[in-house]
Amino acid sequence: MNKFPVCPIFVPANKLDWVPKILASKADCIIFDLEDSILLNQKESSRNKLCDYLKSNALDISVLIRINPLDSDIGKEDLALFSRNTEIFDALMLPKIEEPSVLDNMPKVDVVLLIETPLAVKNLPLLARANQAVGIALGGADLSASLGSDMSWDSLLFHRSHIVLEATINNLFSIDGPFMSISSLDELKQESKLASNMGFNGKAAIHPSQIEPILEAFLPTENEIEEAKEILIAFANASEGAVAFRGKMIDLPVVKSMEKRLRLAGIDPDDFM
């Protein structure tokens, strides 16, 4: 993928008529869902219609496809079809992935690891090393059900931290799980800010009303963008490995943080180095 998603939104694969509304929003990625939102007797038709739709419509947005678990026949059929049509999407999202061996014989296709079980959390250091992996996402609903916990921030704090750590080590993007109450936008804002502060690159949405609060939490303000540009310019013109900037000491770790800030805003930091 050319850019990691900040606010990917789930869309059932049998609700393709929703796509124009999503494209008119500020979401930067669609996750077409073939798993939880599709009834068993609609899996095959939804898969085929989605494939045909993406072949016929070049969407100006990143596209992920959540297929069914690879230990199921339906998941294997999903993989077989889309691995023959890799030009129509950016990556496949793999639900219920637990064992690294599952990835060994996969076709050459980018994948996002959806972490939904305790065993997946345990094996995450191995899963994240897979050549096909480009991102890691938290599946909070299934994970909390497996643990017998609720979905609150504190209950899944360890698992979130683990995802951010392994994503950073392996140079993958990280997506926090969706906030399930679509009417509680203030709580969504709080959780999105916590996820951003922890180091997540983005947070999944399940309703268009969630897009703005998520983007607000993750994207830098105009003042923050200008500050990042000025810091990079000051550092590039410095003769030492550290430079004073408005009363603060700026060194390489700060520079890397400013580079990330600009990339979030769609700005190439090399233009200021």
CSV table of C-alpha atoms in Angstrom, one decimal:
chain,number,residue,atom,x,y,z
A,1,MET,CA,0.0,0.0,0.0
A,2,ASN,CA,1.2,3.5,-0.8
A,3,LYS,CA,-0.2,5.1,2.3
A,4,PHE,CA,-1.5,3.6,5.5
A,5,PRO,CA,-5.2,4.1,6.2
A,6,VAL,CA,-6.1,6.6,9.0
A,7,CYS,CA,-9.9,6.0,8.9
A,8,PRO,CA,-10.9,2.8,7.1
A,9,ILE,CA,-14.6,2.1,7.2
A,10,PHE,CA,-16.3,-1.3,7.1
A,11,VAL,CA,-18.8,-1.8,4.4
A,12,PRO,CA,-20.7,-5.1,4.0
A,13,ALA,CA,-19.8,-6.6,0.6
A,14,ASN,CA,-23.5,-7.0,-0.2
A,15,LYS,CA,-24.1,-3.3,0.3
A,16,LEU,CA,-22.2,-1.9,-2.7
A,17,ASP,CA,-24.8,0.8,-3.1
A,18,TRP,CA,-23.3,2.4,0.0
A,19,VAL,CA,-20.0,3.1,-1.7
A,20,PRO,CA,-20.8,6.5,-3.3
A,21,LYS,CA,-21.7,7.9,0.1
A,22,ILE,CA,-18.4,6.6,1.5
A,23,LEU,CA,-16.5,8.1,-1.4
A,24,ALA,CA,-18.2,11.5,-0.7
A,25,SER,CA,-17.0,11.3,2.9
A,26,LYS,CA,-13.5,11.9,4.2
A,27,ALA,CA,-12.8,8.2,4.8
A,28,ASP,CA,-9.4,7.2,3.2
A,29,CYS,CA,-10.1,3.5,2.9
A,30,ILE,CA,-13.0,1.0,2.6
A,31,ILE,CA,-12.9,-2.4,4.2
A,32,PHE,CA,-15.3,-4.6,2.2
A,33,ASP,CA,-16.5,-7.2,4.6
A,34,LEU,CA,-17.2,-10.8,3.4
A,35,GLU,CA,-17.1,-12.3,6.9
A,36,ASP,CA,-19.3,-11.2,9.9
A,37,SER,CA,-21.8,-9.1,8.0
A,38,ILE,CA,-22.7,-11.6,5.3
A,39,LEU,CA,-25.0,-14.6,5.9
A,40,LEU,CA,-23.7,-18.0,5.0
A,41,ASN,CA,-26.1,-18.4,2.0
A,42,GLN,CA,-24.9,-15.1,0.6
A,43,LYS,CA,-21.2,-15.6,0.9
A,44,GLU,CA,-20.6,-16.9,-2.7
A,45,SER,CA,-22.8,-14.3,-4.4
A,46,SER,CA,-21.4,-11.5,-2.4
A,47,ARG,CA,-17.8,-12.5,-3.1
A,48,ASN,CA,-18.5,-12.7,-6.9
A,49,LYS,CA,-20.4,-9.5,-7.0
A,50,LEU,CA,-17.7,-7.6,-5.1
A,51,CYS,CA,-15.0,-8.9,-7.4
A,52,ASP,CA,-17.0,-7.9,-10.5
A,53,TYR,CA,-17.8,-4.5,-8.9
A,54,LEU,CA,-14.1,-3.7,-8.2
A,55,LYS,CA,-13.1,-4.8,-11.7
A,56,SER,CA,-15.6,-2.4,-13.2
A,57,ASN,CA,-15.0,0.5,-10.8
A,58,ALA,CA,-11.6,2.0,-10.2
A,59,LEU,CA,-12.2,3.5,-6.7
A,60,ASP,CA,-10.1,6.6,-5.8
A,61,ILE,CA,-9.6,5.2,-2.3
A,62,SER,CA,-7.6,2.4,-0.6
A,63,VAL,CA,-9.4,-0.9,-0.7
A,64,LEU,CA,-9.1,-3.7,1.9
A,65,ILE,CA,-11.2,-6.9,1.7
A,66,ARG,CA,-11.9,-8.8,4.9
A,67,ILE,CA,-12.2,-12.4,3.7
A,68,ASN,CA,-13.5,-15.3,5.7
A,69,PRO,CA,-11.1,-17.3,8.0
A,70,LEU,CA,-8.5,-19.3,6.0
A,71,ASP,CA,-9.2,-22.5,8.0
A,72,SER,CA,-12.7,-22.5,6.3
A,73,ASP,CA,-13.6,-23.6,2.8
A,74,ILE,CA,-15.3,-20.3,2.2
A,75,GLY,CA,-12.1,-18.5,3.3
A,76,LYS,CA,-10.0,-20.6,0.9
A,77,GLU,CA,-12.5,-19.8,-1.9
A,78,ASP,CA,-12.3,-16.1,-1.1
A,79,LEU,CA,-8.5,-16.2,-1.2
A,80,ALA,CA,-8.4,-18.2,-4.5
A,81,LEU,CA,-10.6,-15.6,-6.3
A,82,PHE,CA,-9.0,-12.5,-5.0
A,83,SER,CA,-5.4,-13.8,-5.3
A,84,ARG,CA,-6.1,-14.0,-9.1
A,85,ASN,CA,-7.3,-10.4,-9.1
A,86,THR,CA,-4.8,-8.5,-7.0
A,87,GLU,CA,-5.0,-5.4,-9.1
A,88,ILE,CA,-8.5,-4.5,-7.7
A,89,PHE,CA,-7.6,-4.1,-4.0
A,90,ASP,CA,-4.7,-3.1,-1.8
A,91,ALA,CA,-4.6,-5.9,0.8
A,92,LEU,CA,-6.7,-8.7,2.2
A,93,MET,CA,-7.7,-8.6,5.9
A,94,LEU,CA,-7.3,-12.0,7.5
A,95,PRO,CA,-9.7,-12.6,10.4
A,96,LYS,CA,-9.1,-15.2,13.1
A,97,ILE,CA,-5.5,-15.6,12.0
A,98,GLU,CA,-3.5,-17.4,14.8
A,99,GLU,CA,-0.7,-19.6,13.4
A,100,PRO,CA,2.2,-18.3,11.3
A,101,SER,CA,2.2,-21.5,9.3
A,102,VAL,CA,-1.1,-20.5,7.7
A,103,LEU,CA,0.8,-17.7,5.8
A,104,ASP,CA,3.6,-20.0,4.6
A,105,ASN,CA,1.7,-21.3,1.5
A,106,MET,CA,-0.3,-18.2,0.7
A,107,PRO,CA,-0.2,-16.6,-2.8
A,108,LYS,CA,1.8,-13.4,-3.1
A,109,VAL,CA,-0.7,-10.9,-1.8
A,110,ASP,CA,-0.5,-8.2,0.9
A,111,VAL,CA,-2.4,-8.9,4.1
A,112,VAL,CA,-3.6,-7.1,7.2
A,113,LEU,CA,-3.5,-9.3,10.3
A,114,LEU,CA,-6.7,-9.0,12.2
A,115,ILE,CA,-5.9,-9.9,15.8
A,116,GLU,CA,-9.0,-11.4,17.4
A,117,THR,CA,-8.0,-14.3,19.8
A,118,PRO,CA,-5.6,-14.8,22.7
A,119,LEU,CA,-3.5,-17.2,20.6
A,120,ALA,CA,-3.1,-14.5,17.9
A,121,VAL,CA,-1.8,-12.1,20.5
A,122,LYS,CA,0.7,-14.6,21.8
A,123,ASN,CA,1.9,-15.4,18.3
A,124,LEU,CA,1.9,-11.8,17.1
A,125,PRO,CA,5.7,-11.5,17.0
A,126,LEU,CA,5.8,-14.4,14.5
A,127,LEU,CA,2.8,-13.4,12.5
A,128,ALA,CA,4.1,-9.8,12.1
A,129,ARG,CA,7.3,-11.1,10.5
A,130,ALA,CA,5.5,-12.6,7.5
A,131,ASN,CA,6.6,-11.2,4.2
A,132,GLN,CA,3.0,-10.7,3.1
A,133,ALA,CA,2.0,-8.6,6.2
A,134,VAL,CA,1.6,-4.8,5.7
A,135,GLY,CA,-0.5,-4.0,8.7
A,136,ILE,CA,-2.0,-5.2,12.0
A,137,ALA,CA,-5.6,-4.5,13.1
A,138,LEU,CA,-7.3,-5.0,16.5
A,139,GLY,CA,-10.5,-7.1,16.4
A,140,GLY,CA,-11.7,-5.9,19.8
A,141,ALA,CA,-15.2,-7.5,19.8
A,142,ASP,CA,-14.0,-11.1,19.1
A,143,LEU,CA,-10.9,-10.7,21.3
A,144,SER,CA,-12.9,-9.5,24.3
A,145,ALA,CA,-15.4,-12.3,23.8
A,146,SER,CA,-12.6,-14.8,23.8
A,147,LEU,CA,-11.1,-13.3,27.0
A,148,GLY,CA,-14.4,-12.8,28.8
A,149,SER,CA,-13.7,-9.1,29.2
A,150,ASP,CA,-15.5,-6.0,28.1
A,151,MET,CA,-14.3,-3.8,25.2
A,152,SER,CA,-13.2,-0.9,27.3
A,153,TRP,CA,-9.8,0.8,26.7
A,154,ASP,CA,-8.3,-0.5,29.9
A,155,SER,CA,-9.5,-4.0,29.4
A,156,LEU,CA,-7.6,-4.3,26.0
A,157,LEU,CA,-4.7,-2.0,26.9
A,158,PHE,CA,-2.1,-4.8,26.9
A,159,HIS,CA,-3.3,-6.2,23.5
A,160,ARG,CA,-3.3,-2.7,21.9
A,161,SER,CA,0.2,-2.0,23.2
A,162,HIS,CA,1.4,-5.3,21.8
A,163,ILE,CA,0.0,-4.5,18.4
A,164,VAL,CA,1.6,-1.1,18.3
A,165,LEU,CA,4.9,-2.6,19.4
A,166,GLU,CA,5.0,-5.4,16.8
A,167,ALA,CA,3.8,-3.1,14.1
A,168,THR,CA,6.6,-0.6,14.8
A,169,ILE,CA,9.3,-3.3,15.0
A,170,ASN,CA,8.2,-4.8,11.7
A,171,ASN,CA,7.4,-1.5,9.9
A,172,LEU,CA,3.7,-2.3,9.5
A,173,PHE,CA,0.8,0.1,9.9
A,174,SER,CA,-1.6,-0.4,12.9
A,175,ILE,CA,-5.3,0.1,13.0
A,176,ASP,CA,-7.2,0.3,16.3
A,177,GLY,CA,-10.5,-1.6,16.4
A,178,PRO,CA,-13.8,0.2,15.9
A,179,PHE,CA,-15.8,1.9,18.6
A,180,MET,CA,-19.1,0.0,18.6
A,181,SER,CA,-21.5,2.6,19.9
A,182,ILE,CA,-22.3,4.9,16.9
A,183,SER,CA,-24.3,7.3,19.0
A,184,SER,CA,-21.5,8.1,21.6
A,185,LEU,CA,-19.3,10.4,19.5
A,186,ASP,CA,-17.7,12.1,22.5
A,187,GLU,CA,-16.5,8.7,23.8
A,188,LEU,CA,-15.3,7.9,20.3
A,189,LYS,CA,-13.2,11.1,20.3
A,190,GLN,CA,-11.6,10.2,23.6
A,191,GLU,CA,-10.8,6.6,22.6
A,192,SER,CA,-9.4,7.8,19.2
A,193,LYS,CA,-7.1,10.3,20.9
A,194,LEU,CA,-5.9,7.5,23.3
A,195,ALA,CA,-5.2,5.3,20.3
A,196,SER,CA,-3.3,8.1,18.5
A,197,ASN,CA,-1.3,8.9,21.5
A,198,MET,CA,-0.4,5.2,22.0
A,199,GLY,CA,1.0,5.1,18.4
A,200,PHE,CA,-1.7,3.6,16.3
A,201,ASN,CA,-1.7,4.9,12.7
A,202,GLY,CA,-5.5,4.9,12.5
A,203,LYS,CA,-8.8,3.6,13.8
A,204,ALA,CA,-11.5,1.7,12.0
A,205,ALA,CA,-15.0,3.1,11.6
A,206,ILE,CA,-18.4,1.3,11.3
A,207,HIS,CA,-20.6,4.4,10.5
A,208,PRO,CA,-20.0,7.5,8.4
A,209,SER,CA,-20.7,9.7,11.5
A,210,GLN,CA,-17.5,8.3,13.1
A,211,ILE,CA,-15.2,9.5,10.3
A,212,GLU,CA,-14.7,13.1,11.4
A,213,PRO,CA,-14.0,12.4,15.1
A,214,ILE,CA,-11.4,9.8,14.1
A,215,LEU,CA,-9.7,12.0,11.6
A,216,GLU,CA,-9.7,14.9,14.1
A,217,ALA,CA,-7.9,12.7,16.6
A,218,PHE,CA,-5.2,11.3,14.2
A,219,LEU,CA,-4.5,14.1,11.7
A,220,PRO,CA,-2.3,17.1,12.6
A,221,THR,CA,-3.7,20.6,12.8
A,222,GLU,CA,-2.5,23.3,10.5
A,223,ASN,CA,-0.3,24.8,13.3
A,224,GLU,CA,1.2,21.3,13.9
A,225,ILE,CA,1.9,20.9,10.2
A,226,GLU,CA,3.7,24.3,10.1
A,227,GLU,CA,5.7,23.5,13.2
A,228,ALA,CA,6.8,20.2,11.7
A,229,LYS,CA,8.0,21.9,8.5
A,230,GLU,CA,9.9,24.5,10.4
A,231,ILE,CA,11.6,21.9,12.6
A,232,LEU,CA,12.7,19.9,9.6
A,233,ILE,CA,14.1,23.0,7.9
A,234,ALA,CA,15.9,24.1,11.1
A,235,PHE,CA,17.4,20.6,11.6
A,236,ALA,CA,18.4,20.3,7.9
A,237,ASN,CA,20.3,23.7,8.2
A,238,ALA,CA,22.0,22.8,11.5
A,239,SER,CA,25.7,21.9,11.6
A,240,GLU,CA,25.2,19.7,14.7
A,241,GLY,CA,23.2,16.6,15.6
A,242,ALA,CA,20.9,18.7,17.7
A,243,VAL,CA,19.5,22.2,17.4
A,244,ALA,CA,17.5,24.6,19.6
A,245,PHE,CA,14.1,25.5,18.3
A,246,ARG,CA,11.8,27.8,20.2
A,247,GLY,CA,13.4,26.9,23.5
A,248,LYS,CA,13.3,23.1,22.8
A,249,MET,CA,16.2,20.8,21.9
A,250,ILE,CA,15.5,19.0,18.6
A,251,ASP,CA,17.4,15.8,17.7
A,252,LEU,CA,16.8,12.9,15.4
A,253,PRO,CA,14.0,11.2,17.3
A,254,VAL,CA,12.0,14.4,17.2
A,255,VAL,CA,12.7,14.8,13.5
A,256,LYS,CA,11.4,11.3,12.8
A,257,SER,CA,8.2,12.2,14.7
A,258,MET,CA,7.8,15.4,12.6
A,259,GLU,CA,8.3,13.4,9.5
A,260,LYS,CA,5.5,11.0,10.5
A,261,ARG,CA,3.3,14.0,11.3
A,262,LEU,CA,3.7,15.4,7.7
A,263,ARG,CA,3.1,12.0,6.2
A,264,LEU,CA,-0.2,11.8,8.0
A,265,ALA,CA,-1.1,15.0,6.4
A,266,GLY,CA,-0.1,13.7,2.9
A,267,ILE,CA,3.0,15.8,2.8
A,268,ASP,CA,6.4,14.5,1.7
A,269,PRO,CA,8.9,15.4,4.5
A,270,ASP,CA,11.8,15.1,2.1
A,271,ASP,CA,10.6,18.5,0.6
A,272,PHE,CA,11.9,20.1,3.8
A,273,MET,CA,15.1,18.3,4.5
